[in-house]
Coordinates of C-alpha atoms and ligand atoms in Angstrom, one line a residue:
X1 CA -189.6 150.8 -39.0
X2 CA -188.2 153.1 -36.3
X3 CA -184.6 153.7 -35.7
X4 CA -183.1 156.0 -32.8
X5 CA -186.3 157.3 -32.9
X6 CA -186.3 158.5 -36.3
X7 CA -188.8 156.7 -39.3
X8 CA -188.3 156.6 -42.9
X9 CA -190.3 159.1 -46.0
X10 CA -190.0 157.2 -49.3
X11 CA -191.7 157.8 -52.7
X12 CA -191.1 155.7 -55.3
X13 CA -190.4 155.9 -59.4
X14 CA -191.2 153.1 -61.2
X15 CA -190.6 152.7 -65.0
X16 CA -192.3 149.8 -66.5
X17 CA -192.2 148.9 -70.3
X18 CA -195.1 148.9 -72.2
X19 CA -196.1 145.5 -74.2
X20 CA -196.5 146.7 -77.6
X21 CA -195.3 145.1 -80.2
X22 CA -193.8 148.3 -81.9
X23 CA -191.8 151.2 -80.3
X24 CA -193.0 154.3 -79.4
X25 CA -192.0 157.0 -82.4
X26 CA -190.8 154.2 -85.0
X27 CA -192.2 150.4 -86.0
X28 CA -189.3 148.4 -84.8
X29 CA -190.1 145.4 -83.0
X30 CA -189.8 145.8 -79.1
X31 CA -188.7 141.9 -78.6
X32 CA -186.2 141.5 -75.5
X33 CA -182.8 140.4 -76.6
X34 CA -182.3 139.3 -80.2
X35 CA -178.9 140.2 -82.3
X36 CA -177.7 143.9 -81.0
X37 CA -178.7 146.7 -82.8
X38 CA -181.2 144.7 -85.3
X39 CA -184.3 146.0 -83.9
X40 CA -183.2 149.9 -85.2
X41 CA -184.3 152.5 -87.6
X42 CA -182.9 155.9 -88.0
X43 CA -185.7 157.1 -85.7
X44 CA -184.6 154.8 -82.5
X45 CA -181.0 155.4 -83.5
X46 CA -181.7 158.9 -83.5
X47 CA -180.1 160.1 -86.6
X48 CA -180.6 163.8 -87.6
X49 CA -183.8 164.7 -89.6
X50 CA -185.6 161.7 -88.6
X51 CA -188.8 162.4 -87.4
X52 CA -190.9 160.8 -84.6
X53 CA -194.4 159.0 -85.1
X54 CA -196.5 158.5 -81.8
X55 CA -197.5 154.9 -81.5
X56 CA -201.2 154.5 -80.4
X57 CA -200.9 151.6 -78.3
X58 CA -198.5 153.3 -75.9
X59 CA -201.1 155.9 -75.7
X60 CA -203.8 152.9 -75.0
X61 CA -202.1 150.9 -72.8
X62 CA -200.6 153.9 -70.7
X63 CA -204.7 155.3 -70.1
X64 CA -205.3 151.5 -69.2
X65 CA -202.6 151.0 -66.7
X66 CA -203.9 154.9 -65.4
X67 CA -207.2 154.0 -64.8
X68 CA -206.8 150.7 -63.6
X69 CA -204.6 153.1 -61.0
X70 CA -207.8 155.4 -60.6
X71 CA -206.0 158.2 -62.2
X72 CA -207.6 160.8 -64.2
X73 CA -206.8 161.2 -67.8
X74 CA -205.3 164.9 -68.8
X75 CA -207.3 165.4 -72.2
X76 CA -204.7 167.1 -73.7
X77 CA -201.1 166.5 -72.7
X78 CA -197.7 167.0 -74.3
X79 CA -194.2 165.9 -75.0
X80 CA -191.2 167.7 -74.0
X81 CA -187.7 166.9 -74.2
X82 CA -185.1 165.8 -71.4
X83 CA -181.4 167.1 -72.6
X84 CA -178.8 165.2 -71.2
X85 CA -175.5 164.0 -73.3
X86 CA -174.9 160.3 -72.2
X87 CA -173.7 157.3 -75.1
X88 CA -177.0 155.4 -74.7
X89 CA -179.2 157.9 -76.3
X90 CA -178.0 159.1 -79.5
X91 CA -180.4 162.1 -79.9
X92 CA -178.9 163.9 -76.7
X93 CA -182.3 164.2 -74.9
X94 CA -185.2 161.6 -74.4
X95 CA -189.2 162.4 -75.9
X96 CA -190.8 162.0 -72.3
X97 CA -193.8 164.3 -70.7
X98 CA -192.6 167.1 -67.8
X99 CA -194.8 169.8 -66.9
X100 CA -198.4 168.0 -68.3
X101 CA -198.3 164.0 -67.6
X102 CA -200.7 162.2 -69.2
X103 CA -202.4 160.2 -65.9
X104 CA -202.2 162.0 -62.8
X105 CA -203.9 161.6 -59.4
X106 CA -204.1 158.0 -58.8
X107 CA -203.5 155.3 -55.8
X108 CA -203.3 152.0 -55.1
X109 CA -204.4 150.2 -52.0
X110 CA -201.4 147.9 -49.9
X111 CA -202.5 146.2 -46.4
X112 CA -199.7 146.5 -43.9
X113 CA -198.0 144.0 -41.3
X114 CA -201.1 144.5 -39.2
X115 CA -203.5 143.7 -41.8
X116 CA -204.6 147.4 -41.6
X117 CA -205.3 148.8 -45.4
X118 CA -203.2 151.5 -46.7
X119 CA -203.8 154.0 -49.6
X120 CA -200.5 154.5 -51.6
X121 CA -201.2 157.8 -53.9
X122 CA -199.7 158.2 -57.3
X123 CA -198.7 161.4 -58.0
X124 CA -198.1 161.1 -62.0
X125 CA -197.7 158.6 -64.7
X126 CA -196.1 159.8 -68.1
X127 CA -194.8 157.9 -71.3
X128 CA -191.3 158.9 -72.6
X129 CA -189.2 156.3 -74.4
X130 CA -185.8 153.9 -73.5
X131 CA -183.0 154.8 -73.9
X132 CA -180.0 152.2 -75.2
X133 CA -177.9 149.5 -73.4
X134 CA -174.2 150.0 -72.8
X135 CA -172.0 146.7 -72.4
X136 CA -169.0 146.8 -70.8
X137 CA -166.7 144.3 -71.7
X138 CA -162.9 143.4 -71.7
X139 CA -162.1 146.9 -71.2
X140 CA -164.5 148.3 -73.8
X141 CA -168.0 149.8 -74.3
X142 CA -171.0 148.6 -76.4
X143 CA -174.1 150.1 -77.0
X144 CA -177.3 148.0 -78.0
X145 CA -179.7 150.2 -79.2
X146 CA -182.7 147.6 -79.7
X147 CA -184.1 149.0 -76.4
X148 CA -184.1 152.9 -77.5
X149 CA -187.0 153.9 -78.2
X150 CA -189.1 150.9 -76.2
X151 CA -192.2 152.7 -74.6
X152 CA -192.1 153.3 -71.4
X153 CA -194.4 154.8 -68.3
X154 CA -193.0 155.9 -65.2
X155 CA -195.3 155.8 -62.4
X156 CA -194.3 158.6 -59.3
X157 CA -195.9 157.4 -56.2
X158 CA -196.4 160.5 -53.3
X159 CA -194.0 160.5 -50.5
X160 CA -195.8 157.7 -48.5
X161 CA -194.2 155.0 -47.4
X162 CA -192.4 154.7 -44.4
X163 CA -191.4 151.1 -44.3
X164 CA -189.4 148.2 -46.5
X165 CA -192.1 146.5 -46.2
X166 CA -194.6 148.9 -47.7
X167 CA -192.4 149.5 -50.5
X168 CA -192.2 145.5 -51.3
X169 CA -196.2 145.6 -51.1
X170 CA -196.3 148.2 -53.2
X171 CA -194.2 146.9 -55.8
X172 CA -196.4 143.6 -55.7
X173 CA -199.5 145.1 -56.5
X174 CA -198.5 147.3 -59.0
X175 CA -197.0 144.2 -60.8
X176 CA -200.3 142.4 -60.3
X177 CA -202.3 145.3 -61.9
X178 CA -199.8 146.3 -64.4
X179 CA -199.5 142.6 -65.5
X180 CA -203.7 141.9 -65.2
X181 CA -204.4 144.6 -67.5
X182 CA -201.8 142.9 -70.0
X183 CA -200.1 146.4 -70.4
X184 CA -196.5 145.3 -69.2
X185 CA -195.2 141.7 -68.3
X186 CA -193.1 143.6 -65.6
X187 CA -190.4 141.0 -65.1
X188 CA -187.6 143.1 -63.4
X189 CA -184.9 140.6 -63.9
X190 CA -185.4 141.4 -67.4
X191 CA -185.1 145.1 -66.5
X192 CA -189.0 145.6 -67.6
X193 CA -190.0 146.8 -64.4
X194 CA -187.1 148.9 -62.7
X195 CA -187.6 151.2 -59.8
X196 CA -186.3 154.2 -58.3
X197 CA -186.3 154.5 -54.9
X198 CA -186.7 157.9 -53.2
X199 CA -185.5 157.8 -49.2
X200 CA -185.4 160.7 -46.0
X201 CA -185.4 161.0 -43.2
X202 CA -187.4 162.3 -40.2
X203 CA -188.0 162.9 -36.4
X204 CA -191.1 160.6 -35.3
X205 CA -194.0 163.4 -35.1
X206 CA -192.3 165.3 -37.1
X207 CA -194.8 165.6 -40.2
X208 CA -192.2 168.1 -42.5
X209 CA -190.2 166.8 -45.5
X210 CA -186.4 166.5 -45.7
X211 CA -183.3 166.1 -48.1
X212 CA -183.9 162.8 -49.7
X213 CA -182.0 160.3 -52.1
X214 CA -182.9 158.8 -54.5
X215 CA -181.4 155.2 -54.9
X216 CA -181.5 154.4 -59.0
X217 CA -182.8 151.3 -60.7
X218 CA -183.9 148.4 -58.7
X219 CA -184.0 145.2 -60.4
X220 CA -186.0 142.8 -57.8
X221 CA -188.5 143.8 -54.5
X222 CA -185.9 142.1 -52.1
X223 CA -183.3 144.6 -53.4
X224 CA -185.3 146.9 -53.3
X225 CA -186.5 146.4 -49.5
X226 CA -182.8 145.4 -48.4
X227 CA -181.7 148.7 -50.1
X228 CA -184.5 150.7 -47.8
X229 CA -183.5 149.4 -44.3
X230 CA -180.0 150.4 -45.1
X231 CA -180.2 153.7 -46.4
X232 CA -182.9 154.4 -43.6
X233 CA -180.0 153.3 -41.0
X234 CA -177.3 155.5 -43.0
X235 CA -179.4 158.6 -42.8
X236 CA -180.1 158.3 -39.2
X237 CA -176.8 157.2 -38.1
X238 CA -175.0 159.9 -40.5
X239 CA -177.6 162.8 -38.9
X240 CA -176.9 161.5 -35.1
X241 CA -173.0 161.4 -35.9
X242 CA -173.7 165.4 -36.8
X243 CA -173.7 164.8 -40.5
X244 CA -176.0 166.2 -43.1
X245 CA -177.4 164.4 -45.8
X246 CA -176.7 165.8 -49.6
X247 CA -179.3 165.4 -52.4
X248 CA -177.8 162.8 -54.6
X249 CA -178.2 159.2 -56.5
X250 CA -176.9 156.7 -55.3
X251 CA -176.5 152.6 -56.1
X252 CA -177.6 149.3 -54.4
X253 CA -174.8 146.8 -54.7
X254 CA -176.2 144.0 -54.0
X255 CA -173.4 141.9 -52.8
X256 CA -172.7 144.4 -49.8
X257 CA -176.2 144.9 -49.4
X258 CA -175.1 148.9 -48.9
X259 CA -175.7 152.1 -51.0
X260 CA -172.9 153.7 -52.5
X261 CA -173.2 157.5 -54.1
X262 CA -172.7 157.8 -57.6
X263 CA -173.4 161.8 -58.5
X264 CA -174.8 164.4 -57.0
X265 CA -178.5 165.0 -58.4
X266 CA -179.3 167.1 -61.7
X267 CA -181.7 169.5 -60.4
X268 CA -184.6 170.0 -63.4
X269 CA -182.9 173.2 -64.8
X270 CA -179.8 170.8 -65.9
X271 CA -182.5 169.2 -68.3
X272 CA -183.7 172.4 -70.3
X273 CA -187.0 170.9 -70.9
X274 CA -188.8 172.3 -73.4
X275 CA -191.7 171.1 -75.8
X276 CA -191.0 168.8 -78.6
X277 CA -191.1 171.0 -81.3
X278 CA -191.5 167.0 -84.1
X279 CA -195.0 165.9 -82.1
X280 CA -197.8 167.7 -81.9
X281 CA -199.9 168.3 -79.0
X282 CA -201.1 164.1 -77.8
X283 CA -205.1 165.1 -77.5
X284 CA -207.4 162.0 -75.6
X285 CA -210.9 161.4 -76.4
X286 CA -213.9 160.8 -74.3
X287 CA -214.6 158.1 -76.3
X288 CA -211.0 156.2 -75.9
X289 CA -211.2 156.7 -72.9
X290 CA -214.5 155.2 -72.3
X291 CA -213.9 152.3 -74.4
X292 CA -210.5 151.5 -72.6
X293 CA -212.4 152.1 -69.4
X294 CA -215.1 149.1 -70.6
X295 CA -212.1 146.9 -71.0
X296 CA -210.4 146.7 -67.7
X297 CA -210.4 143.2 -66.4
X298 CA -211.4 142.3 -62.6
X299 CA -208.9 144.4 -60.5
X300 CA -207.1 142.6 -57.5
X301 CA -208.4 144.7 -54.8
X302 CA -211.9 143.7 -56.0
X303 CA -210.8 140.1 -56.8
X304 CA -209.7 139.7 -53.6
X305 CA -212.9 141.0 -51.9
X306 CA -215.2 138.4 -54.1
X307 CA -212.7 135.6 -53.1
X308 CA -213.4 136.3 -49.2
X309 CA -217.0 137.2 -49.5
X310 CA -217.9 134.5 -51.9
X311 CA -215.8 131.2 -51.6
X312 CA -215.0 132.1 -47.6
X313 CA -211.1 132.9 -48.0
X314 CA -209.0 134.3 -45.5
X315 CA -207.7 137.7 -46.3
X316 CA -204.1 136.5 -46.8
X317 CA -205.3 133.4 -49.3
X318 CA -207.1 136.0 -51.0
X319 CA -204.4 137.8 -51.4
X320 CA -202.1 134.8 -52.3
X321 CA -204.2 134.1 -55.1
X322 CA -205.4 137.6 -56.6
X323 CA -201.1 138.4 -57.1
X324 CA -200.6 136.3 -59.7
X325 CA -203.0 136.5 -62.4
X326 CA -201.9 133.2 -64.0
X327 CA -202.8 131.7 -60.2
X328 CA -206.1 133.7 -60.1
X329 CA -207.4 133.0 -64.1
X330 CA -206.6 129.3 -62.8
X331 CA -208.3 129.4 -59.3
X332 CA -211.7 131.3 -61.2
X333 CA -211.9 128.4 -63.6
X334 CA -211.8 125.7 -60.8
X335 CA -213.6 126.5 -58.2
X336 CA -216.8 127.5 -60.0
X337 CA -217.1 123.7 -61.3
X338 CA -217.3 122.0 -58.1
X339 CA -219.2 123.4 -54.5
X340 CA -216.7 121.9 -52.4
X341 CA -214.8 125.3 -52.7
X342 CA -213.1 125.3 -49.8
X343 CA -211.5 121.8 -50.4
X344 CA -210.4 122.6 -53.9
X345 CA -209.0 126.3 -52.2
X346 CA -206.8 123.9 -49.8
X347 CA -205.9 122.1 -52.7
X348 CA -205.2 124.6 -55.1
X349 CA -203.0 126.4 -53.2
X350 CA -201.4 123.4 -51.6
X351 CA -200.6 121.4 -54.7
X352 CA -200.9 124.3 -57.7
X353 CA -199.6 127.4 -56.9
X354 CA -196.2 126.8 -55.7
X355 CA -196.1 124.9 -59.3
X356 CA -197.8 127.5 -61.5
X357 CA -194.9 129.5 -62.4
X358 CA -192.5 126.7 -63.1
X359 CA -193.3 125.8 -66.5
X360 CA -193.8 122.2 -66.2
X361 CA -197.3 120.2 -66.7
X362 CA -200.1 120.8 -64.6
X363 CA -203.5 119.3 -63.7
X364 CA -206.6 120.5 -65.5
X365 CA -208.9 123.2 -63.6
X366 CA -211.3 120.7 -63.9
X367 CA -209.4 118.1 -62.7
X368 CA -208.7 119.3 -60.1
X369 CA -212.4 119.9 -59.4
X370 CA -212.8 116.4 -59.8
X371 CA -210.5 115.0 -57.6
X372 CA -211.7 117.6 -54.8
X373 CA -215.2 116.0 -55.2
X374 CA -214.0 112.5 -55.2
X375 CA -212.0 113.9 -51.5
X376 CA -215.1 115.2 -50.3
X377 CA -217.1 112.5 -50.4
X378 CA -214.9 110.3 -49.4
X379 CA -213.9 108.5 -52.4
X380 CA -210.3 109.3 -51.8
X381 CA -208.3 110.7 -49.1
X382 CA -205.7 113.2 -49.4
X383 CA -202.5 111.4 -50.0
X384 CA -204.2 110.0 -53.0
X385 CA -205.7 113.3 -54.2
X386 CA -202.0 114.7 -54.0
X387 CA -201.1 111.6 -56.1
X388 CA -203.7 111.8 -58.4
X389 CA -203.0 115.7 -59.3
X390 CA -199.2 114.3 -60.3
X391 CA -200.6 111.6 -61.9
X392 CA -203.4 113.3 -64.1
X393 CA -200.2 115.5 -64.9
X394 CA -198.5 112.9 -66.7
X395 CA -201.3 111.1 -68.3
X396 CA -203.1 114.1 -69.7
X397 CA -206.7 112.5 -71.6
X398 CA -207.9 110.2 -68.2
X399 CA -210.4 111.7 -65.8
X400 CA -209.3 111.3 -62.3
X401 CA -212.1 108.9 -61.6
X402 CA -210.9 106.3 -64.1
X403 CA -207.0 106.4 -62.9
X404 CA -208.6 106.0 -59.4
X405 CA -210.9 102.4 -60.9
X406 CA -207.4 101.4 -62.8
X407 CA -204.6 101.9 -60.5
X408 CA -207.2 101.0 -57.2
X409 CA -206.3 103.8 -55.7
X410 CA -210.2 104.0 -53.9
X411 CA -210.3 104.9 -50.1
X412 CA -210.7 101.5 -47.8
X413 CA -213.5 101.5 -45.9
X414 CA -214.5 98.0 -44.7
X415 CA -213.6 97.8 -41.2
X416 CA -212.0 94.0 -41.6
X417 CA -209.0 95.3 -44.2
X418 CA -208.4 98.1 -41.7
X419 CA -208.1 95.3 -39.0
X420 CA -205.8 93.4 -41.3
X421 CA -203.7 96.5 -41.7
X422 CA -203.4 97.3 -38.1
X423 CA -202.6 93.4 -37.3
X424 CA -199.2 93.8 -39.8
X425 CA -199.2 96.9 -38.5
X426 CA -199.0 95.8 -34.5
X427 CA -196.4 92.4 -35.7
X428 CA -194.2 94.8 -37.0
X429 CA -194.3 97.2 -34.3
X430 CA -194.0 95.6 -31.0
X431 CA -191.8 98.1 -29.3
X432 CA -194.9 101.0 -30.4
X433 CA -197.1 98.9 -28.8
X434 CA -195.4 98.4 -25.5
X435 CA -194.7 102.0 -25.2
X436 CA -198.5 102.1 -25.7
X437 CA -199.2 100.0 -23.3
X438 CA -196.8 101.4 -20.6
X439 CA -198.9 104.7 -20.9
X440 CA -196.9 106.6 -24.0
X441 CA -200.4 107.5 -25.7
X442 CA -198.3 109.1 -28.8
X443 CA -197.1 105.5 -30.1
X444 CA -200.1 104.9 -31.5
X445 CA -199.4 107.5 -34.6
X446 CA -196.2 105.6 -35.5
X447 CA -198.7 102.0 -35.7
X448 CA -201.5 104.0 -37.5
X449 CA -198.9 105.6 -40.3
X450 CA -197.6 102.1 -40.6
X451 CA -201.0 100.9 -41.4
X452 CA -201.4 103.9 -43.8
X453 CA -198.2 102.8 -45.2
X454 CA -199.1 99.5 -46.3
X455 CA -202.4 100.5 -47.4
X456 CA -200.3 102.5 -50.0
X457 CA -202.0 105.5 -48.4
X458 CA -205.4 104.4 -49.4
X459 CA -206.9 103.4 -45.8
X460 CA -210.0 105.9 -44.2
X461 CA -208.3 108.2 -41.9
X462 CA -211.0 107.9 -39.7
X463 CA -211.8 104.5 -39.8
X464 CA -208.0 103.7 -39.4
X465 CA -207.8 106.0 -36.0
X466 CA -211.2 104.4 -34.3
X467 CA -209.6 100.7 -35.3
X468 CA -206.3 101.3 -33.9
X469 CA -207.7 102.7 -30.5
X470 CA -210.0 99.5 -30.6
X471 CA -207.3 97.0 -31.2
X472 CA -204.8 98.3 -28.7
Ligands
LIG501 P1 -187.5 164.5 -59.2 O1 -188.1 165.0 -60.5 O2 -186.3 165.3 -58.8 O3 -187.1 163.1 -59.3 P2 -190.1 164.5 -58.0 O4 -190.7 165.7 -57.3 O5 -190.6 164.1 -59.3 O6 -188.5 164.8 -58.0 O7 -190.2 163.4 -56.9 C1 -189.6 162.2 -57.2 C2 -190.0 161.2 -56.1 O8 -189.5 161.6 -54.9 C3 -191.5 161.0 -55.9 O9 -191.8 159.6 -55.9 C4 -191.7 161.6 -54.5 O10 -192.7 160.8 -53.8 C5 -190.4 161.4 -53.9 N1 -190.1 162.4 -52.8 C6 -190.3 163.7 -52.8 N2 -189.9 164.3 -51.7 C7 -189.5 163.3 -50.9 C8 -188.9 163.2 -49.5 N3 -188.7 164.3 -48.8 N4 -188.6 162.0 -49.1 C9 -188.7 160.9 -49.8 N5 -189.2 160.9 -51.0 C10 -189.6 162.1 -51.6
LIG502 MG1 -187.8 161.9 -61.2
LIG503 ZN1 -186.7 152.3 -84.9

């Protein structure tokens, strides 16, 4: 991404919401939506005197979503709190962590548009808490508090990214590992995975860091790309036209596609962060963090590298599969039940993925191993093995083998049906076969998917092919 000979610096804040079932300093329930303001306490709805309670999980799932980032752990970290007067957030400042984080020091790996591997580094991750929902409507303002208080980590990536593209990858694979490691469902539609999205610019060869802004609260990785290219452009063009470019936040309006500035940037002194004088000191064991370590599930990066070295996948399949864990936990089950792994991979992500996330019926892993094996050896070709995955949809209970006997879907083989199809085939055709005749080699595909056609799509490919050559 190169523009007048300038290229883009970008680092990233992501805030993701935890999964727990409980907020962070109180026990009301974290649920999205549900009536307004039922899911408070006087400790979400900060009223005065009410004290805050740290809610282990956040602390678990925030060290598992760390080290599944290789960060390191800070042993003993704090809480300190952000001032700021805004309607959302009745306390006047949010509990989050500012001088001592409690993950710091981590990456995550992206491949580019060449294929060529990148190492995104994190610089920090730290809990804090939501803050409330305004709702402007007919003129007036409401505030939802059932999302003050919801934990959240925000994840600062270094300043290095220098394309839209590498800030969509990114985004991807930190939803697949966040996600994996169940810590966060991160579905940024609901506004559970949001991200900030830090842009400057710079001279190519120039390695020094400039006045950047910071575009606020990305709700999908198209937006969030779209919103790149066009602040990159603005930048550029605004420095060549003898502009200067002023620290500030700014908004993606999606139906323009264009950034628009809302306020010039609090600096940190505007917060007056100091130490939460209601928690004490948040101390990590050795032994948490060992036993969180011991549950981290098969990471993408190392999923992906089993699903090339051990089933044969190209790097891109791989990657297909290893985003979505619901695709992956799928793909696992299947193709260790049948040896014919690169059939079922064809299959699979042929027929299943592009239906996984639709919440409608779907085949049986082992099903679908079956009806590979009955395509590999020949049983079946593959107009019926796309017909039988629909079909052992809709009739959960039969085995693939015994819709095939009833509904005689089995491949034909004998050479003399394949004749008989080819002879309807040819009556019905005569124009294909003159062409074919008068030297127009292609006409015989339109006589040979005719033949397929009346077979009901059942007839040997092969067979079919040699016939038709013979016959004409
Ligand atoms: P702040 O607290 O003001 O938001 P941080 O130092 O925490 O500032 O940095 C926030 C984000 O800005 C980080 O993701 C970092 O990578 C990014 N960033 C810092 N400097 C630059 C720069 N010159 N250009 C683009 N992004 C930057
Ligand atoms: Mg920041
Ligand atoms: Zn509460």
């Amino acid at each position: 991404m190169i523009y007048k000979g300038y290229e883009a610096v970008i680092g990233l804040e992501v805030h993701c919401e935890l999964s727990t079932a409980s907020k962070i300093f109180c026990s009301c329930s974290t649920a999205y939506g549900g009536e307004a303001n039922s899911h408070t306490c006087p400790v979400c709805t900060g009223m005065p005197g009410a004290l805050p309670t740290l809610n282990r999980k956040v602390v678990e799932y925030a060290i598992t979503a760390g080290l599944a980032l290789n960060c390191t752990v800070n042993k003993s970290s704090g809480h300190d709190r952000k001032n700021y007067f805004y309607p959302d957030l009745p306390k006047g400042y949010q509990i989050s962590q500012y001088d001592i984080p409690l993950l710091y020091d981590g990456h995550l790996n992206i491949t580019d548009e060449d294929g060529q591997l990148l190492n995104i580094g994190i610089e920090r991750i730290h809990i804090e808490e939501d803050a409330g929902k305004l709702i402007h409507r007919d003129g007036e303002t409401l505030i939802d508090f059932n999302r003050a208080g919801v934990p959240l980590i925000e994840i600062v990536s270094r300043p290095c990214m220098h394309t839209a593209e590498e800030v969509k990858s990114y985004l991807r694979k930190l939803r697949t590992i966040l996600v994996s490691t169940g810590v966060s469902d991160c579905k940024m539609n609901e506004g559970s995975m949001r991200a900030d999205i830090n842009v400057s610019v710079r001279e190519v060869g120039d390695t020094s860091f400039t006045t950047r802004t910071e575009i606020k609260n990305l709700n999908s990785i198209n937006h969030a790309g779209r919103a790149v290219e066009y602040e990159f452009k603005r930048q550029v063009d605004t420095i060549l036209a003898g502009g200067e470019i002023v620290r500030e936040t700014r908004r993606y309006d999606e139906n323009s596609g264009k950034t628009f500035s809302m306020r010039s940037k609090e600096g940190q002194r505007d917060y007056r962060f100091f130490a939460d004088p209601d928690l004490p000191r948040l101390t990590v064991s050795d032994e948490l963090i060992c036993s969180l370590a011991a549950t981290l599930p098969e990471l993408p990066d190392a999923k992906i590298a089993r699903y090339c070295s051990e089933y044969s996948l190209s790097q891109d399949d791989a990657e297909l599969i290893a985003e979505s864990p619901a695709a992956s936990e799928y793909y696992n089950t299947a193709v260790t039940l049948t040896q014919n792994k690169k059939t079922l991979t064809n299959l699979f992500i042929g027929e299943i993925l592009p239906k996984l996330g639709e919440n409608e019926p779907i085949v049986s892993p082992s099903h679908l191993a079956e009806i590979t094996d009955l395509l590999s050896a020949g049983e079946i070709n593959n107009g019926t093995a796309k017909l039988l995955i629909s079909r052992c949809t809709a009739e959960d209970g039969m085995s693939p083998a015994e819709i095939v006997t009833r509904d005689n879907l089995g491949m034909i083989r004998d050479k003399e049906k394949i004749r008989e199809l080819l002879d309807t085939a040819v009556k019905e055709l005569p124009k294909a076969v003159s062409d074919y005749k008068n030297g127009k080699k292609a006409a015989i595909k339109s006589i040979i998917g005719r033949a397929m056609a009346i077979s009901k799509g059942r007839a040997d490919p092969v067979i079919l092919n040699d016939e038709a050559e013979k016959i004409l």
